[in-house]
Amino acid sequence: MALLDIKNLTIYYETEDGVVKAVNGIDLQLEKGESLGLVGETGAGKTTTALGILGLIPNPPGKVKGGEIWFDGQDLLKTPEKEMRAIRGGKISMVFQDPMTALNPVHKVVDQIAEMVLLHNEGISKADAQVRALQMLEMVGIPADRANEYPHQFSGGMKQRVIIAIALACNPEMIIADEPTTALDVTIQAQVLDMIRGLRERLGTSLLMITHDLGVVAEICDKVAVIYGGEIMEYGTLEHIYNETAHPYTKGLFGSLPRLDLDVDRLTPIQGLTPDPTNLPAGCPFGPRCPQHTEACDVKPPYNEISPGHFVRCMLFNDQAINTAGKESEE
Amino acid sequence: MYKYIIKRLIYLIPVLLCVTLLIFTMLYITPGDPARMILGNDASDEAVEQYREELGLNDPFWTRYFRYLVGILHGDLGTSYTTKMPVAKEIAERFPTTFVMALLVTIFGTLVGVPLGIISAIKQNHAVDYLATTVGLIFVSMPSFWLGLMMIVLFGVKLKWFPTSGWYGPQYAVLPAVTVGLTGIASRMRMTRSSMLEVIRSDYIRTARAKGQTEFKIITGHALQNALLPVVTQIGMAFGTNMGGMIITEQIFAIPGLGKMMTDAVNQRNHPVVQGGVLWIAFATSIVNLIVDVLYAYIDPRLKAQYVSNKKKKAQAPKEAKAEGGAAA
């Protein structure tokens, strides 16, 4: 059984200007010890999915409209708030996108790590929590003599290390990393990614990596889910996504990457803009931008398994489906 | 930090010098003859002229100003025209009353206003929030002289709970403190609310939630300290203003504070008292501002960095570089 099993998760933001359909029936599985990349453009619903798992959707305006999130045999959407607090940080922790703002500016770095330790280890003394916090800092490569400094005395990359130290402080079963390297410059990105990979290998933590960077995914993840308009477009192993790319959207994403091995003057971007989440197309959300668009795309395409473990939501692959039963998520 | 405080205290000297010059000039050009005021309309012109000479009012402006400055340097703020008492002594007599009042008002406004602001921010757009903001708006728009009179009518005359005027014991402080305090509550509440609303939407509050922290601790442990800065500024400013005497309120409740002393002195053209009072208020306000600025450093460590002198920063820089290198390795 998968560690994390999201079934048909739907999250809307109900604002005065209309209903923002951020996540529309997502299915995702993450096995124990595995790392899954959730790839998509800005506004595709990646962060909303992550916050949904932790039950941190700001409400109002956000609202989970339906679906199930099974984690360790427990439906998180039906878990009472008190138990959710034990799960947040204790079993699932999150690394946020912007290290510049994710740390409390008025608390010492060591205290922010120790806070996590104190919350999830009942009966631990403050002194022991501090010791554990110092160990975590050393683990992410920050010398302990800087523990009593404040976040503004740290560089961006070091802040992100602190955030990762906080996330790992209580040995969680799963980490959700929401674009952990987006706000960092390239050399620091590589360091942080190396560190995440190294720590994960050592600690065996499962990882849900949210990113828009296909390079990051290739480096860190075992499996990939491509999300667009709040729906999973394609899901499979690295092999499936990178070598047997099926969905036109995924192909478009690869087409817009600069390549070193080919001499091209211009990149081929995907035409058009991401759909307005208050007014999604009736059929395939990618339909209006798809170069292979046909009339068949005006109805919602089914989520087909085209080879074992490789799922695609596209009309083009309707007849190649080896198994659609149970994976149907049409309304 | 101490260096910063000493620097600020030295800056105080030119500020106070400017204050003396301004207030001295203003009083110099105000119409009305202090000698005439003191001696009354029945006094003969000769008597008035002789009295002017005695007070030194006939000397040129600069002579008088420098005489005044030299006096200040010797700790002499002049002598009150009416009571013939040293101004410094008069201020020292009045100041404790005003200080106690200002303290009461500030504590009352803060203890009620800040929690109300927090609640109203957490319950944004709920009934509690609407109620609190509406009541806040009403109190902030009510002039204190009217509110004071209404307080006297209701609690003093009708219900007879509290004495209406004078200053003979703690019960006399209640009505004036509440009158000024209510306005304070309202502004404190609105400031806390807006500052809190900004903070509770920030990323680090989300981080705290993702840690599994309880909502109560998130507000008290994470949000409040960050939201406090503008509130402390406001409290400091209000306290500074109140230290100068709550002029209208002291008048209404007949409290012998600095405010009443100042209004009386202005009416009587009692120049030394006005000058001394203004100088004292400027001094007190500056000190309060300094205390507020020092408090900032304890609330927000980012600001503390600005107070540390450059020399110290340079000494820290190599350490920083070393740590950075160590992290990268």
XYZ file of C-alpha atoms in Angstrom:
660
model
C 0.000 0.000 0.000
C 1.202 3.420 -0.898
C 2.363 5.762 1.857
C 0.398 8.586 0.308
C -2.631 7.914 -1.846
C -4.581 10.903 -3.093
C -7.890 10.067 -4.700
C -9.883 12.503 -6.773
C -8.821 15.513 -4.669
C -10.686 18.683 -5.584
C -9.902 22.082 -4.072
C -11.596 25.363 -4.987
C -11.000 28.918 -3.860
C -14.330 30.656 -3.563
C -13.647 34.351 -4.063
C -15.939 37.257 -4.799
C -14.788 37.276 -8.418
C -15.691 33.656 -8.979
C -14.664 30.143 -8.088
C -11.004 29.388 -8.719
C -10.806 25.719 -9.580
C -7.258 25.136 -8.407
C -7.230 21.358 -8.107
C -9.696 19.247 -10.075
C -9.753 15.585 -9.166
C -6.108 14.694 -8.695
C -4.948 11.087 -8.204
C -1.444 10.582 -6.889
C 0.427 7.755 -5.234
C 3.703 7.927 -3.375
C 5.309 4.709 -2.162
C 7.369 4.549 1.007
C 10.916 5.727 0.429
C 10.091 6.941 -3.060
C 10.399 10.446 -4.414
C 7.780 11.871 -6.685
C 8.117 15.038 -8.714
C 5.021 17.131 -9.222
C 5.763 19.264 -12.253
C 3.707 22.068 -13.670
C 3.565 25.716 -14.603
C 2.688 28.523 -12.242
C -0.947 28.280 -11.222
C -1.290 24.615 -12.129
C -2.333 23.743 -8.575
C 0.932 22.330 -7.239
C 1.170 24.309 -4.019
C -2.562 23.982 -3.393
C -2.196 20.208 -3.562
C 0.656 20.350 -1.062
C -1.200 22.595 1.351
C -4.247 20.361 0.911
C -2.271 17.345 2.121
C -1.287 19.200 5.291
C -4.748 20.664 5.780
C -3.340 24.183 5.515
C -5.533 25.553 2.739
C -6.405 29.071 3.906
C -10.114 28.943 4.617
C -11.765 31.184 3.550
C -11.433 31.353 0.560
C -10.035 27.843 0.028
C -12.211 24.784 0.351
C -11.589 21.087 -0.192
C -14.562 20.085 -2.313
C -14.020 16.360 -2.440
C -11.675 13.427 -2.601
C -9.579 11.487 -0.152
C -5.997 11.824 1.033
C -4.837 8.534 2.508
C -1.626 8.705 4.449
C -0.455 5.682 6.439
C -3.947 4.208 6.301
C -5.630 7.370 7.548
C -7.786 9.792 5.560
C -6.230 13.170 6.342
C -9.327 15.035 5.211
C -11.336 13.329 7.961
C -8.651 13.645 10.642
C -9.520 16.056 13.463
C -7.397 19.204 13.756
C -5.655 18.059 16.935
C -4.353 14.887 15.285
C -3.482 16.852 12.151
C -1.196 19.033 14.266
C 0.709 15.930 15.352
C 0.993 14.812 11.723
C 2.192 18.227 10.503
C 5.864 18.320 11.214
C 5.794 14.959 12.950
C 4.967 12.701 10.021
C 4.738 15.064 7.069
C 6.797 18.190 6.966
C 7.084 20.862 4.371
C 9.913 22.890 2.889
C 8.586 26.135 1.539
C 9.411 27.977 -1.613
C 10.865 31.234 -0.376
C 13.507 30.865 2.337
C 13.659 34.657 2.699
C 10.211 34.858 4.250
C 9.613 31.352 5.597
C 11.574 31.887 8.823
C 10.312 34.051 11.642
C 12.566 37.140 11.616
C 12.403 37.725 15.368
C 13.327 34.250 16.593
C 16.795 32.750 16.778
C 17.497 30.078 14.203
C 18.167 27.410 16.811
C 14.898 28.163 18.586
C 12.946 27.743 15.384
C 14.352 24.231 14.981
C 13.972 23.418 18.671
C 10.325 24.492 18.507
C 9.662 21.666 16.058
C 11.501 19.175 18.284
C 9.570 20.267 21.373
C 6.251 19.992 19.573
C 6.646 16.415 18.402
C 8.655 14.792 21.180
C 6.547 14.712 24.294
C 8.424 15.190 27.545
C 11.672 16.287 25.943
C 13.466 18.975 27.930
C 14.263 22.346 26.426
C 17.984 21.672 26.766
C 17.680 18.372 24.883
C 15.654 20.058 22.164
C 18.413 22.631 21.774
C 21.000 19.880 21.490
C 18.920 18.162 18.835
C 18.510 21.472 17.004
C 22.263 21.985 16.994
C 22.745 18.487 15.594
C 20.270 19.250 12.823
C 22.134 22.451 11.972
C 25.420 20.568 11.742
C 23.709 17.967 9.574
C 22.683 20.541 6.987
C 26.170 22.030 7.084
C 25.762 25.080 9.280
C 28.349 25.470 12.040
C 26.792 25.301 15.496
C 28.350 28.597 16.569
C 25.904 30.396 14.309
C 22.898 28.820 15.953
C 22.124 31.850 18.079
C 21.897 34.190 15.128
C 18.745 35.488 13.525
C 17.524 34.651 10.019
C 18.535 38.048 8.620
C 22.160 37.205 9.373
C 21.972 34.202 7.041
C 22.211 34.040 3.262
C 19.356 32.623 1.194
C 20.973 29.232 0.743
C 21.709 28.975 4.460
C 18.150 29.910 5.309
C 16.912 27.138 3.045
C 19.250 24.753 4.871
C 17.727 25.857 8.154
C 14.257 25.250 6.756
C 15.309 21.784 5.642
C 16.768 21.190 9.107
C 13.418 22.149 10.610
C 11.610 19.836 8.210
C 13.843 16.884 9.070
C 14.065 17.560 12.812
C 11.435 15.002 13.798
C 12.298 12.270 11.290
C 9.126 12.652 9.244
C 7.953 9.849 6.980
C 7.408 12.266 4.130
C 8.686 15.665 3.115
C 6.843 17.960 0.790
C 9.311 20.307 -0.858
C 7.544 23.186 -2.577
C 9.970 24.550 -5.161
C 12.804 24.476 -2.622
C 15.366 25.852 -5.036
C 13.368 28.391 -7.023
C 14.435 31.377 -4.945
C 18.115 30.406 -4.893
C 20.826 31.063 -7.426
C 22.095 28.208 -9.535
C 25.218 27.214 -7.616
C 23.317 27.197 -4.338
C 20.498 25.265 -6.035
C 22.890 22.459 -6.856
C 24.181 22.396 -3.269
C 20.709 22.289 -1.782
C 19.572 19.586 -4.197
C 22.643 17.491 -3.444
C 21.932 17.893 0.213
C 18.270 16.902 -0.116
C 19.240 13.830 -2.114
C 21.974 12.846 0.310
C 19.804 13.260 3.388
C 16.956 11.378 1.771
C 19.183 8.454 0.905
C 20.488 8.372 4.455
C 17.191 8.792 6.249
C 14.902 6.972 3.811
C 12.331 9.754 3.876
C 9.723 9.838 1.118
C 9.662 13.033 -0.889
C 7.045 14.921 -2.802
C 9.016 17.435 -4.832
C 7.009 20.254 -6.285
C 8.779 22.126 -9.039
C 8.497 23.618 -12.477
C 12.036 22.597 -13.274
C 12.329 19.343 -15.216
C 16.064 19.333 -14.543
C 15.495 19.210 -10.790
C 13.069 16.334 -11.231
C 15.499 14.315 -13.316
C 18.120 14.763 -10.636
C 16.099 13.821 -7.595
C 12.883 11.961 -8.387
C 11.940 8.356 -9.096
C 8.529 9.183 -10.497
C 6.979 12.205 -12.107
C 3.465 13.602 -12.252
C 2.813 16.392 -14.722
C 0.011 18.667 -13.563
C -1.903 21.162 -15.682
C -5.059 23.095 -14.904
C -5.406 21.241 -11.621
C -5.355 17.789 -13.261
C -2.641 15.176 -13.627
C -1.810 15.000 -17.337
C 0.824 12.315 -17.244
C 2.240 10.113 -14.529
C 5.031 7.591 -14.668
C 8.622 6.767 -13.883
C 11.449 9.039 -15.004
C 11.918 6.647 -17.905
C 8.282 6.974 -18.946
C 8.233 10.733 -18.821
C 11.640 11.541 -20.249
C 12.056 8.803 -22.852
C 8.540 7.707 -23.690
C 6.903 11.116 -23.427
C 3.269 10.674 -24.366
C 1.182 13.710 -23.541
C 1.420 16.687 -25.927
C 1.734 19.002 -22.923
C 4.721 17.124 -21.535
C 6.256 17.184 -25.014
C 5.657 20.917 -25.068
C 7.463 21.299 -21.748
C 10.486 19.446 -23.080
C 10.334 21.451 -26.299
C 10.671 24.677 -24.376
C 13.859 23.570 -22.609
C 17.165 24.765 -24.033
C 19.260 21.807 -25.161
C 23.005 21.630 -25.208
C 23.242 18.733 -27.655
C 21.271 20.375 -30.448
C 22.115 23.564 -32.279
C 18.852 25.488 -32.200
C 18.403 29.223 -32.561
C 14.949 29.423 -31.047
C 13.128 27.452 -28.396
C 9.688 26.170 -29.221
C 7.441 27.431 -26.468
C 3.912 26.181 -25.921
C 1.555 28.620 -27.631
C -0.985 30.503 -25.556
C -1.353 31.003 -21.829
C -2.289 28.763 -18.925
C -6.074 28.578 -18.613
C -7.920 30.923 -16.291
C -8.728 28.701 -13.307
C -12.043 30.487 -12.818
C -13.055 29.497 -16.330
C -11.486 26.191 -17.316
C -12.230 24.604 -20.697
C -15.008 22.027 -20.588
C -12.942 19.255 -22.110
C -9.224 18.693 -21.862
C -7.759 21.692 -19.989
C -4.801 21.725 -22.372
C -7.115 21.496 -25.421
C -7.017 25.151 -26.529
C -3.195 25.198 -26.588
C -2.660 21.694 -27.895
C -1.089 21.350 -31.364
C -2.833 17.990 -31.791
C -6.239 19.289 -30.761
C -9.234 17.492 -32.289
C -12.968 17.668 -31.736
C -12.707 14.645 -29.497
C -10.845 16.825 -26.978
C -14.013 18.769 -26.109
C -15.019 16.039 -23.676
C -12.950 15.249 -20.610
C -10.279 12.731 -21.597
C -9.997 9.619 -19.421
C -6.904 8.818 -17.356
C -5.461 5.832 -19.208
C -2.641 3.502 -18.300
C -0.763 3.063 -21.563
C 2.007 0.873 -20.217
C 2.427 -0.518 -16.695
C 2.747 2.444 -14.373
C 2.504 5.057 -17.127
C -0.725 7.044 -17.044
C -1.822 9.648 -19.555
C -4.879 11.846 -19.660
C -5.251 12.419 -23.392
C -7.664 11.386 -26.152
C -4.782 10.417 -28.428
C -4.022 7.441 -26.246
C -7.572 6.259 -25.743
C -7.104 3.147 -27.890
C -3.706 2.319 -26.403
C -5.097 1.972 -22.910
C -4.144 -1.281 -21.274
C -6.221 -0.654 -18.217
C -8.754 2.076 -17.681
C -10.822 0.367 -15.018
C -10.499 1.994 -11.628
C -8.497 4.857 -13.025
C -11.517 6.543 -14.535
C -12.040 9.876 -12.903
C -14.617 11.371 -15.196
C -17.489 13.196 -13.621
C 23.888 49.872 22.242
C 25.102 52.162 25.071
C 27.023 54.100 22.484
C 23.827 54.570 20.519
C 21.952 55.789 23.592
C 24.697 58.270 24.452
C 24.738 59.487 20.860
C 21.008 60.043 20.990
C 21.307 61.936 24.276
C 23.892 64.241 22.702
C 21.555 64.857 19.767
C 19.072 66.066 22.350
C 21.088 69.241 22.988
C 20.539 70.941 19.589
C 16.900 69.829 19.615
C 16.245 71.475 22.956
C 18.205 74.562 21.908
C 15.937 74.960 18.894
C 12.894 74.488 21.106
C 13.987 77.307 23.415
C 14.634 79.654 20.512
C 11.292 78.880 18.865
C 9.179 79.192 21.968
C 11.055 82.303 23.114
C 10.532 83.997 19.757
C 6.870 83.021 19.653
C 6.204 84.441 23.089
C 8.220 87.562 22.207
C 5.940 88.351 19.277
C 2.663 87.404 20.988
C 0.595 90.464 21.782
C -0.170 91.218 25.422
C 1.982 92.716 28.127
C 2.836 90.411 31.021
C 3.350 93.384 33.356
C -0.085 94.751 32.528
C -1.622 91.302 32.998
C -0.081 90.900 36.423
C -0.736 94.400 37.741
C -4.249 94.597 36.336
C -6.041 97.315 34.357
C -6.179 99.715 37.279
C -2.405 100.079 37.596
C -0.862 103.286 36.361
C 1.310 103.352 33.242
C 4.316 104.334 35.339
C 3.893 101.356 37.614
C 3.607 99.024 34.622
C 6.680 100.579 33.027
C 8.651 100.204 36.242
C 7.558 96.575 36.546
C 8.596 95.905 32.934
C 12.021 97.236 33.779
C 12.170 94.983 36.829
C 11.296 91.900 34.790
C 13.830 92.868 32.154
C 11.145 93.028 29.479
C 12.570 96.226 27.964
C 15.921 94.677 27.031
C 16.574 93.729 23.400
C 15.508 90.282 22.191
C 18.975 88.665 22.092
C 19.949 89.979 25.497
C 16.807 88.487 26.982
C 17.249 85.174 25.109
C 20.839 84.717 26.221
C 19.975 85.665 29.775
C 17.346 82.918 29.611
C 19.789 80.366 28.152
C 22.427 81.122 30.781
C 19.729 80.672 33.401
C 18.803 77.260 32.005
C 22.443 76.173 32.076
C 22.480 77.034 35.753
C 19.334 75.002 36.271
C 17.197 78.108 36.567
C 14.112 78.107 34.341
C 13.029 81.508 35.585
C 10.458 82.615 38.098
C 6.728 82.482 37.599
C 5.263 85.989 37.253
C 2.166 85.072 39.218
C 3.247 82.774 42.032
C 6.831 84.101 42.287
C 7.939 80.471 42.530
C 10.815 79.032 40.492
C 9.381 77.496 37.307
C 11.424 74.325 37.814
C 9.813 73.817 41.187
C 6.364 74.448 39.763
C 6.912 71.861 37.029
C 8.323 69.378 39.536
C 5.179 69.797 41.600
C 2.831 69.297 38.699
C 4.694 66.633 36.807
C 3.997 63.565 39.020
C 0.258 64.086 38.606
C 0.572 64.281 34.844
C 2.980 61.362 34.761
C 0.622 59.133 36.753
C -2.278 60.148 34.522
C -0.297 59.516 31.356
C 0.806 56.134 32.668
C -2.743 55.144 33.640
C -4.145 56.216 30.316
C -1.458 54.403 28.361
C -1.722 51.183 30.353
C -5.510 51.216 30.156
C -5.520 51.872 26.413
C -2.892 49.217 25.737
C -4.207 46.458 27.971
C -7.659 46.717 26.436
C -6.812 47.908 22.926
C -4.091 45.449 21.939
C -5.988 42.235 22.853
C -9.110 43.611 21.158
C -7.061 44.299 18.032
C -5.654 40.770 18.057
C -9.079 39.188 18.456
C -10.520 41.334 15.738
C -7.664 40.402 13.380
C -8.043 36.677 14.027
C -11.804 36.872 13.579
C -11.538 39.100 10.549
C -14.933 39.735 8.929
C -16.770 37.945 11.718
C -19.330 39.663 13.917
C -16.745 40.249 16.683
C -14.508 42.090 14.252
C -17.314 44.284 12.948
C -18.446 45.114 16.470
C -14.928 45.964 17.646
C -14.075 48.104 14.617
C -17.386 49.972 14.789
C -17.036 50.707 18.502
C -13.422 51.673 17.856
C -14.457 54.089 15.128
C -17.048 55.675 17.416
C -14.569 56.244 20.243
C -11.833 57.515 17.979
C -14.234 60.075 16.477
C -15.525 61.288 19.844
C -13.772 64.455 21.032
C -12.419 63.946 24.535
C -13.935 67.175 25.917
C -17.412 65.950 24.992
C -16.759 62.416 26.197
C -15.356 63.830 29.441
C -18.458 65.940 30.062
C -20.712 62.974 29.313
C -18.701 60.855 31.754
C -19.141 63.495 34.438
C -22.870 63.696 33.773
C -23.400 59.922 33.799
C -20.956 58.497 36.358
C -20.382 61.597 38.459
C -23.717 63.387 38.661
C -26.357 60.718 37.889
C -24.827 57.503 39.247
C -22.468 59.213 41.725
C -19.915 56.404 41.302
C -16.909 58.649 40.972
C -16.070 62.233 41.979
C -16.507 64.706 39.150
C -13.382 66.812 39.549
C -10.254 67.426 41.594
C -7.282 65.265 42.462
C -7.360 63.874 45.986
C -7.092 60.125 45.580
C -7.177 57.169 43.215
C -10.931 57.382 42.659
C -10.397 60.840 41.140
C -8.241 59.354 38.409
C -10.854 56.949 37.079
C -13.048 59.205 34.963
C -10.272 61.223 33.287
C -8.185 58.114 32.672
C -11.124 56.324 31.073
C -11.997 59.383 28.993
C -8.576 59.676 27.425
C -8.042 55.916 27.554
C -11.087 55.146 25.418
C -9.667 57.159 22.556
C -6.380 55.343 23.107
C -8.065 51.934 23.085
C -9.631 52.667 19.744
C -6.462 53.753 18.013
C -4.420 50.987 19.620
C -6.991 48.423 18.530
C -7.058 49.600 14.943
C -3.283 49.676 14.727
C -2.907 46.212 16.248
C -5.582 44.831 13.967
C -4.081 46.054 10.724
C -0.558 45.122 11.745
C -1.697 41.665 12.863
C -3.631 41.074 9.649
C -0.491 41.725 7.669
C 1.611 39.406 9.811
C -0.759 36.444 10.012
C -0.742 36.193 6.228
C 3.014 35.942 6.054
C 4.997 32.871 5.113
C 6.578 32.278 8.499
C 3.152 31.947 10.082
C 2.415 29.249 7.509
C 5.726 27.638 8.447
C 4.659 27.647 12.093
C 1.378 25.991 11.133
C 3.237 23.399 9.075
C 5.275 22.615 12.180
C 2.063 21.580 13.874
C 2.063 24.495 16.305
C -1.216 25.358 18.030
C -3.131 28.370 16.816
C -2.804 30.107 20.209
C 0.973 29.758 20.258
C 1.163 30.877 16.637
C -0.540 34.124 17.548
C 1.242 34.752 20.849
C 4.618 33.234 20.015
C 5.085 34.032 16.354
C 2.730 36.745 15.161
C 2.496 39.168 18.065
C 6.148 40.119 18.343
C 6.274 40.831 14.636
C 3.081 42.850 14.720
C 4.095 44.868 17.754
C 6.472 47.364 16.182
C 3.982 49.926 14.856
C 1.887 49.477 17.998
C 4.845 50.300 20.234
C 5.557 53.376 18.147
C 2.013 54.514 18.625
C 2.001 53.805 22.354
C 5.237 55.754 22.712
C 3.888 58.714 20.778
C 0.653 58.755 22.752
C 2.546 58.503 26.022
C 4.833 61.345 25.001
C 1.886 63.534 24.102
C 0.106 62.706 27.340
C 3.205 63.551 29.353
C 2.817 67.094 28.112
C -0.475 67.102 29.918
C -3.897 66.274 28.644
C -4.776 69.916 28.300
C -8.517 69.665 27.723
C -9.111 66.736 30.029
C -7.169 68.306 32.878
C -9.188 71.473 32.414
C -12.525 69.610 32.505
C -11.707 67.463 35.510
C -9.733 70.241 37.252
C -6.611 68.122 37.605
C -3.565 70.104 38.722
C -1.289 68.696 36.036
C 1.089 70.202 33.498
C -1.704 70.743 30.986
C -3.670 72.939 33.336
C -0.529 74.805 34.358
C 0.245 75.523 30.715
C -3.223 76.764 29.787
C -3.304 79.051 32.805
C 0.176 80.355 32.044
C -0.679 81.119 28.416
C -3.780 83.012 29.489
C -1.788 85.092 31.974
C 1.130 85.709 29.570
C 3.258 83.991 32.195
C 6.215 83.626 29.831
C 8.720 81.794 32.051
C 6.173 79.103 32.917
C 5.171 78.613 29.278
C 8.811 78.426 28.197
C 9.757 76.065 30.974
C 6.718 73.884 30.355
C 7.349 73.575 26.631
C 11.002 72.826 27.218
C 10.127 70.120 29.708
C 7.545 68.566 27.362
C 10.066 68.539 24.524
C 12.588 66.880 26.792
C 10.143 64.273 28.082
C 8.900 63.459 24.579
C 12.450 63.027 23.319
C 13.278 60.670 26.175
C 10.159 58.604 25.526
C 11.069 58.421 21.844
C 14.533 57.245 22.764
C 13.083 54.541 25.006
C 10.792 53.426 22.184
C 13.709 53.258 19.761
C 15.693 51.157 22.204
C 12.673 48.891 22.670
C 12.577 48.321 18.898
C 15.928 46.630 19.074
C 14.605 44.137 21.572
C 11.466 43.456 19.580
C 13.096 43.122 16.182
C 16.676 41.824 15.973
C 16.946 43.163 12.421
C 16.786 46.697 13.788
C 19.333 45.964 16.475
C 21.860 45.369 13.718
C 21.452 48.994 12.667
C 22.415 50.264 16.095
C 25.619 48.276 16.224
C 28.451 50.500 15.095
C 30.250 49.867 11.816
C 33.428 48.929 13.597
C 31.742 46.002 15.264
C 30.202 44.932 11.966
C 33.591 44.767 10.328
C 34.874 42.573 13.115
C 31.982 40.215 12.487
C 32.443 40.036 8.735
C 35.366 37.569 8.593
C 33.469 35.222 10.886
C 30.511 35.399 8.529
C 32.664 34.587 5.519
C 34.211 31.651 7.322
C 30.842 30.218 8.224
C 29.620 30.633 4.677
C 32.625 28.754 3.386
C 32.108 26.046 5.968
C 28.502 25.629 4.898
C 29.435 25.321 1.260
C 32.080 22.697 1.908
